[in-house]
Coordinates of N, CA, C and O in Angstrom, one line a residue:
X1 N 5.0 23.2 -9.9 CA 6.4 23.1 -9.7 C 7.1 24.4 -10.1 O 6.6 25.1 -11.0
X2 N 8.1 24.8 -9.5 CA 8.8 26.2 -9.8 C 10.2 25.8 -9.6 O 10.6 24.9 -9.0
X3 N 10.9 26.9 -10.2 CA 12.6 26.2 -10.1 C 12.6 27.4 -9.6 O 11.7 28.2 -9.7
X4 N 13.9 27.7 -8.8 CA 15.0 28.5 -8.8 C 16.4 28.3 -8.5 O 17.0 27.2 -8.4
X5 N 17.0 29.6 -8.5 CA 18.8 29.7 -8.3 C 19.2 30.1 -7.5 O 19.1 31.3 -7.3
X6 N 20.0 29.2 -6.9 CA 21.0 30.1 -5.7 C 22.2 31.3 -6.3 O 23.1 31.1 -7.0
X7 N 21.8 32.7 -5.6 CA 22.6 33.5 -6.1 C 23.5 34.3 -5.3 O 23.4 34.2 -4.1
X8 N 24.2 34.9 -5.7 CA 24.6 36.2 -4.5 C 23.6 37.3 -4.5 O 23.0 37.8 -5.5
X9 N 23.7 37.6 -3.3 CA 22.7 39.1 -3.1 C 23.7 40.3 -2.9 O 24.8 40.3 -2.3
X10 N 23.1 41.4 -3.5 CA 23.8 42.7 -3.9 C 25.4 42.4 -3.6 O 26.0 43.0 -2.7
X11 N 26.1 41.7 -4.2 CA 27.4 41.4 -4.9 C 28.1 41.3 -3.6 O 29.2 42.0 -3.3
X12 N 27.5 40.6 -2.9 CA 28.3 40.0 -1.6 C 28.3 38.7 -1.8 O 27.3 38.1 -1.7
X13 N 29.5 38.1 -2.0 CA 29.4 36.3 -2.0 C 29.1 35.8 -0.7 O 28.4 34.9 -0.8
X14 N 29.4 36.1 0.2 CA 29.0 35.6 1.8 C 27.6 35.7 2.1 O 27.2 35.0 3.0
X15 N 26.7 36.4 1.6 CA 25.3 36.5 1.5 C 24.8 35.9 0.1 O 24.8 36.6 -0.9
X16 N 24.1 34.1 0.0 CA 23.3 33.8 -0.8 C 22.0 34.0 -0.6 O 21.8 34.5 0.5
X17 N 20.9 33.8 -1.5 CA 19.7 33.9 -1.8 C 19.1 33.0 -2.9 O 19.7 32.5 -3.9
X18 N 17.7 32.9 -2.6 CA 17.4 31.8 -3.7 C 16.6 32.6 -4.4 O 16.1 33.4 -3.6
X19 N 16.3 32.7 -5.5 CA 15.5 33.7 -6.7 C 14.7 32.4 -7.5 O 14.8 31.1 -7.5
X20 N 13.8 33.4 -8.1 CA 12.7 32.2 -8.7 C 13.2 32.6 -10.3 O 13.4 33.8 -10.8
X21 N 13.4 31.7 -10.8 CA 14.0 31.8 -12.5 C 12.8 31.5 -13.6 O 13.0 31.5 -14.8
X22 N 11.1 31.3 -12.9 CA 10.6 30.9 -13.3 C 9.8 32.7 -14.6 O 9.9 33.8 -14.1
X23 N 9.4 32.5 -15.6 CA 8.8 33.3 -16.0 C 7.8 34.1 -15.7 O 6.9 33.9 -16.5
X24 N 7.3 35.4 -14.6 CA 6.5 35.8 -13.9 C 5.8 36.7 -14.9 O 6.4 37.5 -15.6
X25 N 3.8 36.5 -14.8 CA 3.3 37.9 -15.2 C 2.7 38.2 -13.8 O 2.1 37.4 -13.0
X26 N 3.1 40.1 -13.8 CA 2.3 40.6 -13.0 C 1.4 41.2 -12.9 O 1.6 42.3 -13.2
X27 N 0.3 41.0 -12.4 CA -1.2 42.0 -12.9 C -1.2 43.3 -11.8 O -2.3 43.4 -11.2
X28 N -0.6 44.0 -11.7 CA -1.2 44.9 -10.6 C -2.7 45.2 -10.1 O -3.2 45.0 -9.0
X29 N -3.4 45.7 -11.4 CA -4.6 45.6 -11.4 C -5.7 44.4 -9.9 O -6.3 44.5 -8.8
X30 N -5.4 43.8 -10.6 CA -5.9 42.3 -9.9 C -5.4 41.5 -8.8 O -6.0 40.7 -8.2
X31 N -3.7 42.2 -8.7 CA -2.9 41.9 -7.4 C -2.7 40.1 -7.5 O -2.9 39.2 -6.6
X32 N -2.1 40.1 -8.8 CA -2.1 38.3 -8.4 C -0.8 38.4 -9.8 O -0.7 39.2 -10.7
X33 N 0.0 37.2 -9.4 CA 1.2 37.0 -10.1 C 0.8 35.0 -10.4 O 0.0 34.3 -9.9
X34 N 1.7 34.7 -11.5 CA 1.3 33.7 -12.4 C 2.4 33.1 -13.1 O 3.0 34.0 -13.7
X35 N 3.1 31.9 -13.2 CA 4.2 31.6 -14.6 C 3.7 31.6 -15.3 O 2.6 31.0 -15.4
X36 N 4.5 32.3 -16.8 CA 4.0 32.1 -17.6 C 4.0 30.9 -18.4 O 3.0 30.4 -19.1
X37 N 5.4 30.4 -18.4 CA 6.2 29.1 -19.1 C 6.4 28.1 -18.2 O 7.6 27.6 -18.4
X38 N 6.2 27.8 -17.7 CA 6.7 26.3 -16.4 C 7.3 25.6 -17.2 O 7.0 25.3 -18.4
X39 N 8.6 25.0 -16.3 CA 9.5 24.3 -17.0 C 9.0 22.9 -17.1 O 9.4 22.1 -17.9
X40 N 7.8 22.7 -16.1 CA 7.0 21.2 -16.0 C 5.4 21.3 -15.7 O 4.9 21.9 -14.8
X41 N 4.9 20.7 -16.7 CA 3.5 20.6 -16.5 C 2.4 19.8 -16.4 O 1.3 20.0 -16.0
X42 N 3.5 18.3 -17.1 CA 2.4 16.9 -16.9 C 2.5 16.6 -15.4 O 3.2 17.2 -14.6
X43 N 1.5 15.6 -15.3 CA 0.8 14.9 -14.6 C 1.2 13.6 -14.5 O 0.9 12.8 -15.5
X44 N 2.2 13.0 -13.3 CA 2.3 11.5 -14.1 C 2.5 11.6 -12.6 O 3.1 12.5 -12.0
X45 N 1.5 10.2 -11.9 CA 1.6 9.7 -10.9 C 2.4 8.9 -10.3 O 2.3 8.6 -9.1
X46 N 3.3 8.4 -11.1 CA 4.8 7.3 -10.6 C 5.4 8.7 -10.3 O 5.8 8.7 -9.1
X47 N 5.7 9.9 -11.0 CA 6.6 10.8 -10.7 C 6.2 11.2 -9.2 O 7.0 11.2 -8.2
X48 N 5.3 11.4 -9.2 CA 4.8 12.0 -7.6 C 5.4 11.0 -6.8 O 6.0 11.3 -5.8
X49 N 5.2 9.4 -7.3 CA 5.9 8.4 -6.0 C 7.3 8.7 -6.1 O 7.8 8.0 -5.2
X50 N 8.3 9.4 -6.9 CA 9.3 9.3 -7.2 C 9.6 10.4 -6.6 O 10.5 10.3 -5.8
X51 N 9.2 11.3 -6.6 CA 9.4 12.7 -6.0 C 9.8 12.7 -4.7 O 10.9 12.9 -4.2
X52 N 8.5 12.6 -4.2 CA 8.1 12.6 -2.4 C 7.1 12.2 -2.0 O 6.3 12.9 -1.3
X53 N 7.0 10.4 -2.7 CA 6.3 9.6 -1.8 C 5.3 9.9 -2.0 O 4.7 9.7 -0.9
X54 N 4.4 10.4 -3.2 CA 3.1 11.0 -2.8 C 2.5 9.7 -4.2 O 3.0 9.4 -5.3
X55 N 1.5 9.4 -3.3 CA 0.4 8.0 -4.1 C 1.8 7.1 -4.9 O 2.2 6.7 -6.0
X56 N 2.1 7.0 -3.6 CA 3.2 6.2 -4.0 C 2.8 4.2 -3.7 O 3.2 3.6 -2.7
X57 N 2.1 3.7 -4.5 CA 1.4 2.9 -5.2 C 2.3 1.5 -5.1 O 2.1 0.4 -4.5
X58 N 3.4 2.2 -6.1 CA 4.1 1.3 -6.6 C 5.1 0.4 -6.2 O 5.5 -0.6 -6.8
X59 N 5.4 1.0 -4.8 CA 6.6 0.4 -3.8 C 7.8 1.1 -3.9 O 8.8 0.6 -3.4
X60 N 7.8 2.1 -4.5 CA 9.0 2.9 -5.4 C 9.9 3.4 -4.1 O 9.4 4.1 -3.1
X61 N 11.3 3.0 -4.3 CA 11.7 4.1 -3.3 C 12.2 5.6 -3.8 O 13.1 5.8 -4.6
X62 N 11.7 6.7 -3.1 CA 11.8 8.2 -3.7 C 12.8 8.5 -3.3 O 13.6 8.0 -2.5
X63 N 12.8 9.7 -4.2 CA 14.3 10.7 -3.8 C 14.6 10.7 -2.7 O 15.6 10.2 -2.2
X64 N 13.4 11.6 -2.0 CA 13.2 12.1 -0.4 C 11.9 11.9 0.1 O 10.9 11.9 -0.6
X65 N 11.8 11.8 1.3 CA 9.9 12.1 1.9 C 10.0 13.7 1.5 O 10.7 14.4 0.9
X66 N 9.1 13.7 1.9 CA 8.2 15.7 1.5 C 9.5 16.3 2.7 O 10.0 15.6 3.6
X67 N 9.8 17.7 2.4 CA 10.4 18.1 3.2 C 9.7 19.7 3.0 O 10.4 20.7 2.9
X68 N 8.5 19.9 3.0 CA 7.8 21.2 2.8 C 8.6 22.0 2.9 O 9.8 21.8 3.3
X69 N 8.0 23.4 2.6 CA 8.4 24.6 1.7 C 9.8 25.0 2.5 O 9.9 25.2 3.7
X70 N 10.8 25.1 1.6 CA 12.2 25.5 2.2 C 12.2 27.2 2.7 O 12.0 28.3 2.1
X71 N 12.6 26.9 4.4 CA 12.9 28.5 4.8 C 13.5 29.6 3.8 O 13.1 30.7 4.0
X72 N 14.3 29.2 2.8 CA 14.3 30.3 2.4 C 14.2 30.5 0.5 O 14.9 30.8 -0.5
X73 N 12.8 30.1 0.9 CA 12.5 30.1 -0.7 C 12.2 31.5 -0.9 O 12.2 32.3 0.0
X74 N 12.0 31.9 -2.5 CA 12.0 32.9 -3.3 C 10.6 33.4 -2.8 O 9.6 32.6 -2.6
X75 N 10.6 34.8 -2.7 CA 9.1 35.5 -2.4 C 8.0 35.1 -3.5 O 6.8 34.8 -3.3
X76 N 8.6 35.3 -4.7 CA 7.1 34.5 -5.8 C 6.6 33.2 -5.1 O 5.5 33.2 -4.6
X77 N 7.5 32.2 -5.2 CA 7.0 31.1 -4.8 C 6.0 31.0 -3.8 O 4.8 30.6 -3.9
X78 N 7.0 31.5 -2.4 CA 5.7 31.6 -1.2 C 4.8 32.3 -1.4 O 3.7 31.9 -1.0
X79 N 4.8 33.6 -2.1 CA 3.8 34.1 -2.1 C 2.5 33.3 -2.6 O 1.4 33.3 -2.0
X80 N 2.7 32.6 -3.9 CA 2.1 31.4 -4.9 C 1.8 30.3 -4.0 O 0.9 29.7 -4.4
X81 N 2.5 29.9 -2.9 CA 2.0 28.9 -2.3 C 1.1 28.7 -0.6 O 0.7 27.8 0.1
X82 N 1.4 30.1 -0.7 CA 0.6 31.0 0.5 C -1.0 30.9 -0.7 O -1.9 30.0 -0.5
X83 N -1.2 31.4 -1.3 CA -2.6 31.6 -1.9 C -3.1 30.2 -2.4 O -4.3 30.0 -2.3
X84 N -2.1 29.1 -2.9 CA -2.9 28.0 -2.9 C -3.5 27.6 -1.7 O -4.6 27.1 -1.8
X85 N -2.9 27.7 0.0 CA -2.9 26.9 0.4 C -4.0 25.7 1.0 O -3.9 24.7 1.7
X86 N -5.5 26.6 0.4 CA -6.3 25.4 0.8 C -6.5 24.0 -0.6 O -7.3 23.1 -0.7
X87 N -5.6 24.3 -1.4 CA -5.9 23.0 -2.6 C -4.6 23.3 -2.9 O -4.5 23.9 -3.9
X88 N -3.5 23.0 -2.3 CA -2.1 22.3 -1.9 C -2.1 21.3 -1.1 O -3.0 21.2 -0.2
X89 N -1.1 20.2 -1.2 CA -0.7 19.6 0.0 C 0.6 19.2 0.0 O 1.2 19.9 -0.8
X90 N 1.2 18.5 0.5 CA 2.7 17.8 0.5 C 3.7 18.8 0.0 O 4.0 18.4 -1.1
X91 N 4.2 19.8 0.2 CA 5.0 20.8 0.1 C 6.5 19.9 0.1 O 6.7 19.1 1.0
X92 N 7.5 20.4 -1.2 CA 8.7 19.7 -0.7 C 9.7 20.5 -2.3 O 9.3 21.2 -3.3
X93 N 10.9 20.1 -1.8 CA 12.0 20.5 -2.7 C 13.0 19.8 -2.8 O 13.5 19.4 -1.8
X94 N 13.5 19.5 -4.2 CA 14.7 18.7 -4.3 C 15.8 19.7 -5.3 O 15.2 20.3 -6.3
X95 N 17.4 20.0 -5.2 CA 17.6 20.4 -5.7 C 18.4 19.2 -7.0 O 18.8 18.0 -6.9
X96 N 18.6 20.1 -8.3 CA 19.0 19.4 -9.1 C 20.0 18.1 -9.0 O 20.1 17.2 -9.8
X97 N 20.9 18.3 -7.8 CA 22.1 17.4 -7.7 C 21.2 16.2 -7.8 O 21.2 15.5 -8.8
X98 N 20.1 16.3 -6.1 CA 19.5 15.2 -5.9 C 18.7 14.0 -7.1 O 18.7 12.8 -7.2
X99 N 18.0 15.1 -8.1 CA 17.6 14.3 -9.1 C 18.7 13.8 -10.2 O 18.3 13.0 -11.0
X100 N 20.3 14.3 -10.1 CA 20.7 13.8 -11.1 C 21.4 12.5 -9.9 O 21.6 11.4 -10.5
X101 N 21.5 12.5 -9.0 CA 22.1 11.6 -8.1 C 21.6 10.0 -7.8 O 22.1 9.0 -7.3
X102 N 20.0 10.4 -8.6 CA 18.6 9.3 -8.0 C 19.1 7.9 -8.7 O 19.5 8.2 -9.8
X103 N 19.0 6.8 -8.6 CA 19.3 5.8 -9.8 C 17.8 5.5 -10.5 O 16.8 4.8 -10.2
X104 N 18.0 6.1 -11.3 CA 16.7 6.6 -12.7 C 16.4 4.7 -12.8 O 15.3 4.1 -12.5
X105 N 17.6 4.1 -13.1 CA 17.7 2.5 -13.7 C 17.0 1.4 -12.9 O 16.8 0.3 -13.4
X106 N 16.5 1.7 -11.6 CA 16.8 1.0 -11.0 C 14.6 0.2 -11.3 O 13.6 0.8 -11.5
X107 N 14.8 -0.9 -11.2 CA 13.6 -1.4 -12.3 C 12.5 -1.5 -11.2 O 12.4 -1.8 -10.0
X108 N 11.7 -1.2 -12.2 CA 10.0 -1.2 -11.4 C 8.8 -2.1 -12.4 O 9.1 -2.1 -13.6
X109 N 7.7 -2.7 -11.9 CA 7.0 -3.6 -12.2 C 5.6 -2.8 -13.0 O 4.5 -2.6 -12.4
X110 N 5.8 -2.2 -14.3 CA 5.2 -1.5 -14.7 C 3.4 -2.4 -15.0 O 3.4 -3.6 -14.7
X111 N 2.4 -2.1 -15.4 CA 0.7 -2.1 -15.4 C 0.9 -3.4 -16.5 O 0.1 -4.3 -16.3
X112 N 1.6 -3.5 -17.2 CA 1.9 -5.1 -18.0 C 2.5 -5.9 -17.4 O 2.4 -7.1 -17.9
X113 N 3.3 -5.9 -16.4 CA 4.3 -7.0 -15.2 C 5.2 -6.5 -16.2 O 6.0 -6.9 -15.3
X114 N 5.5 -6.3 -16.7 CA 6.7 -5.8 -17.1 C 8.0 -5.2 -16.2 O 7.8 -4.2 -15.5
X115 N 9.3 -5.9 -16.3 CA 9.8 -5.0 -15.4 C 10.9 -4.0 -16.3 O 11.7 -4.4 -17.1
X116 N 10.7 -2.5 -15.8 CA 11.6 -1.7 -16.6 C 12.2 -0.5 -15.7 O 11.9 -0.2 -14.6
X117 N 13.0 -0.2 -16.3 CA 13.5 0.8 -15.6 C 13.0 1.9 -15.6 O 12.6 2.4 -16.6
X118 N 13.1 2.4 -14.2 CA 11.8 4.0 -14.1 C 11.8 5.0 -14.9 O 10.8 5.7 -15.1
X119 N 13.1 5.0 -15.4 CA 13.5 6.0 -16.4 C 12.8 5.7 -17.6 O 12.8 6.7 -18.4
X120 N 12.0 4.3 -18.1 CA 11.2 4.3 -19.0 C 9.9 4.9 -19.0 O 9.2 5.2 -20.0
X121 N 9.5 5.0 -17.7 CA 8.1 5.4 -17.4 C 8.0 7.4 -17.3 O 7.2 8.3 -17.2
X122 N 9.3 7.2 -17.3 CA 9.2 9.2 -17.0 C 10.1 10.0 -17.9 O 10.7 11.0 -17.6
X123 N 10.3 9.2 -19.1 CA 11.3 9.8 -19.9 C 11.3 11.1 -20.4 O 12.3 11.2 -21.1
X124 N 10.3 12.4 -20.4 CA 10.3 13.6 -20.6 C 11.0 14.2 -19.4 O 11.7 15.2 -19.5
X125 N 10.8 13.3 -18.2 CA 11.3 14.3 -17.0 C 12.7 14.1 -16.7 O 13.4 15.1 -16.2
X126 N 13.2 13.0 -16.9 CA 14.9 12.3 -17.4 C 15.7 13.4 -18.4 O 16.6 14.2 -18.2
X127 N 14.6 13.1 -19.8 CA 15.5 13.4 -21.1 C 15.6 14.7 -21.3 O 16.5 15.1 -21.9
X128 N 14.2 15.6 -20.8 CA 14.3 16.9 -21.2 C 14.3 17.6 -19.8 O 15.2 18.4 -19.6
X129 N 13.3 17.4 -18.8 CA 13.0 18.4 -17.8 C 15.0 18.4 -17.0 O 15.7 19.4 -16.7
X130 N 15.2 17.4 -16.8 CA 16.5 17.4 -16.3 C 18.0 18.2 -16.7 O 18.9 18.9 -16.1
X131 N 17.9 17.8 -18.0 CA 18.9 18.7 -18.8 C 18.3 19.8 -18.9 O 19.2 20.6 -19.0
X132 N 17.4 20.3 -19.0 CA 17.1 22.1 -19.1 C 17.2 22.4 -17.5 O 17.1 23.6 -17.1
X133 N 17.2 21.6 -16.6 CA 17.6 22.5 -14.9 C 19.3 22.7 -15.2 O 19.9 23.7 -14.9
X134 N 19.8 21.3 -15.9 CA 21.0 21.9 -15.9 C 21.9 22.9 -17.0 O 23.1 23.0 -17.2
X135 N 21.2 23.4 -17.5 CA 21.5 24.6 -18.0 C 21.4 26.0 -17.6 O 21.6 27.0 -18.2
X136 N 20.8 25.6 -16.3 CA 20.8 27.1 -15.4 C 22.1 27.7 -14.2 O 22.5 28.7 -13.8
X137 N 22.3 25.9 -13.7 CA 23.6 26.6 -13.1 C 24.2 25.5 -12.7 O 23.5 24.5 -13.1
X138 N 25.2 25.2 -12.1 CA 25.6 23.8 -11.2 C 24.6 23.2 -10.2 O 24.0 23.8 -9.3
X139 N 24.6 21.9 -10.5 CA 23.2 21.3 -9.3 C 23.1 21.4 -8.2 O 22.2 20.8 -7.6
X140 N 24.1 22.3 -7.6 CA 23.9 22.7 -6.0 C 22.8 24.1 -5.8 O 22.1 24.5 -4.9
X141 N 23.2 24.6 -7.2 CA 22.6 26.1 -7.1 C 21.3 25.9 -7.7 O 21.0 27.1 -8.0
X142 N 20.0 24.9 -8.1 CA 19.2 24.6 -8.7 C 18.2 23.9 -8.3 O 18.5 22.7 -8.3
X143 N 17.0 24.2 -7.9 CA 16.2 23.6 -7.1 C 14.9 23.7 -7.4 O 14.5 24.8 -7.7
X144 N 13.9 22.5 -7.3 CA 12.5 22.6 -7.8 C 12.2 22.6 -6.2 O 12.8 22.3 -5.1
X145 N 10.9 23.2 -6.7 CA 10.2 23.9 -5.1 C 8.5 23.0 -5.4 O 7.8 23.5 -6.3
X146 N 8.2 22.1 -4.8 CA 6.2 21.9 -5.5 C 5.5 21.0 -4.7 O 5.9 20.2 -3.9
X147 N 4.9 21.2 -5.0 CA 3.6 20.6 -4.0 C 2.2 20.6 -5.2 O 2.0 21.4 -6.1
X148 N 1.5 19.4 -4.7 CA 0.4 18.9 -5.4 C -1.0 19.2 -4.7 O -1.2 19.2 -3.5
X149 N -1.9 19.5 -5.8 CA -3.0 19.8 -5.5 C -4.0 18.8 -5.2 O -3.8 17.6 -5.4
X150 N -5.4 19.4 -4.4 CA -6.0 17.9 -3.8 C -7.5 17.9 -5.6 O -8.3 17.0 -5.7

């Protein structure tokens, strides 16, 4: 997963661009670039159904279907998702509005019949991953970019 920001390019407001906000090291040497901090790192399989429909198990309805890699993502990104692309799949992006838009509440039939609300089952990506996208800009300008590995 990678975020970025919609910005202006060389101080023209009529010309946006999306930039990768993510933490980059560059190796010249070795010719390969890397994050160093990702804003998200677990692994939680309701989230993928929640995302974009991926092993989506549960009956969950998602944000969106996959809408692979947006025309005009940030050069790190594609570059990074050009070199995965034989252990990538389902390419997609939601920007921040979308996830704060989603109804988190809305209740699912958790591994005990339990029924709770999804926001119980993903509460790092609610309580923290969400509020730290919004501290980068307004949720139109803020977008995760990701796709899962096989």
């Amino acid at each position: 997963m990678y975020i970025e920001r919609k910005t202006i390019r060389n101080g023209n407001p009529l010309i946006k661009e999306w930039i990768s906000v993510d933490e980059w090291i560059h190796d010249p040497y070795f010719e390969i670039s890397e994050v160093r901090n990702r804003y998200w790192t677990y692994r939680n399989y309701l989230l993928f159904a929640i995302l974009a429909n991926v092993r989506n198990h549960y009956n969950i309805q998602p944000i969106s279907q996959p809408k692979g890699l947006p025309e005009d993502v940030s050069h790190e990104v594609k570059k990074q998702s050009d070199e995965e692309n034989g252990d990538a799949h389902t390419r997609s992006w939601l920007t921040l509005k979308e996830l704060l838009e989603y109804d988190w509440q809305q209740k699912f039939e958790d591994n005990n019949n339990e029924i709770v609300p999804l926001e119980a089952m993903v509460i790092p990506f609610v309580n923290e991953f969400i509020p730290r996208l919004s501290e980068i800009d307004v949720s139109e300008n803020v977008r995760m970019v990701f796709w899962f590995d096989n």
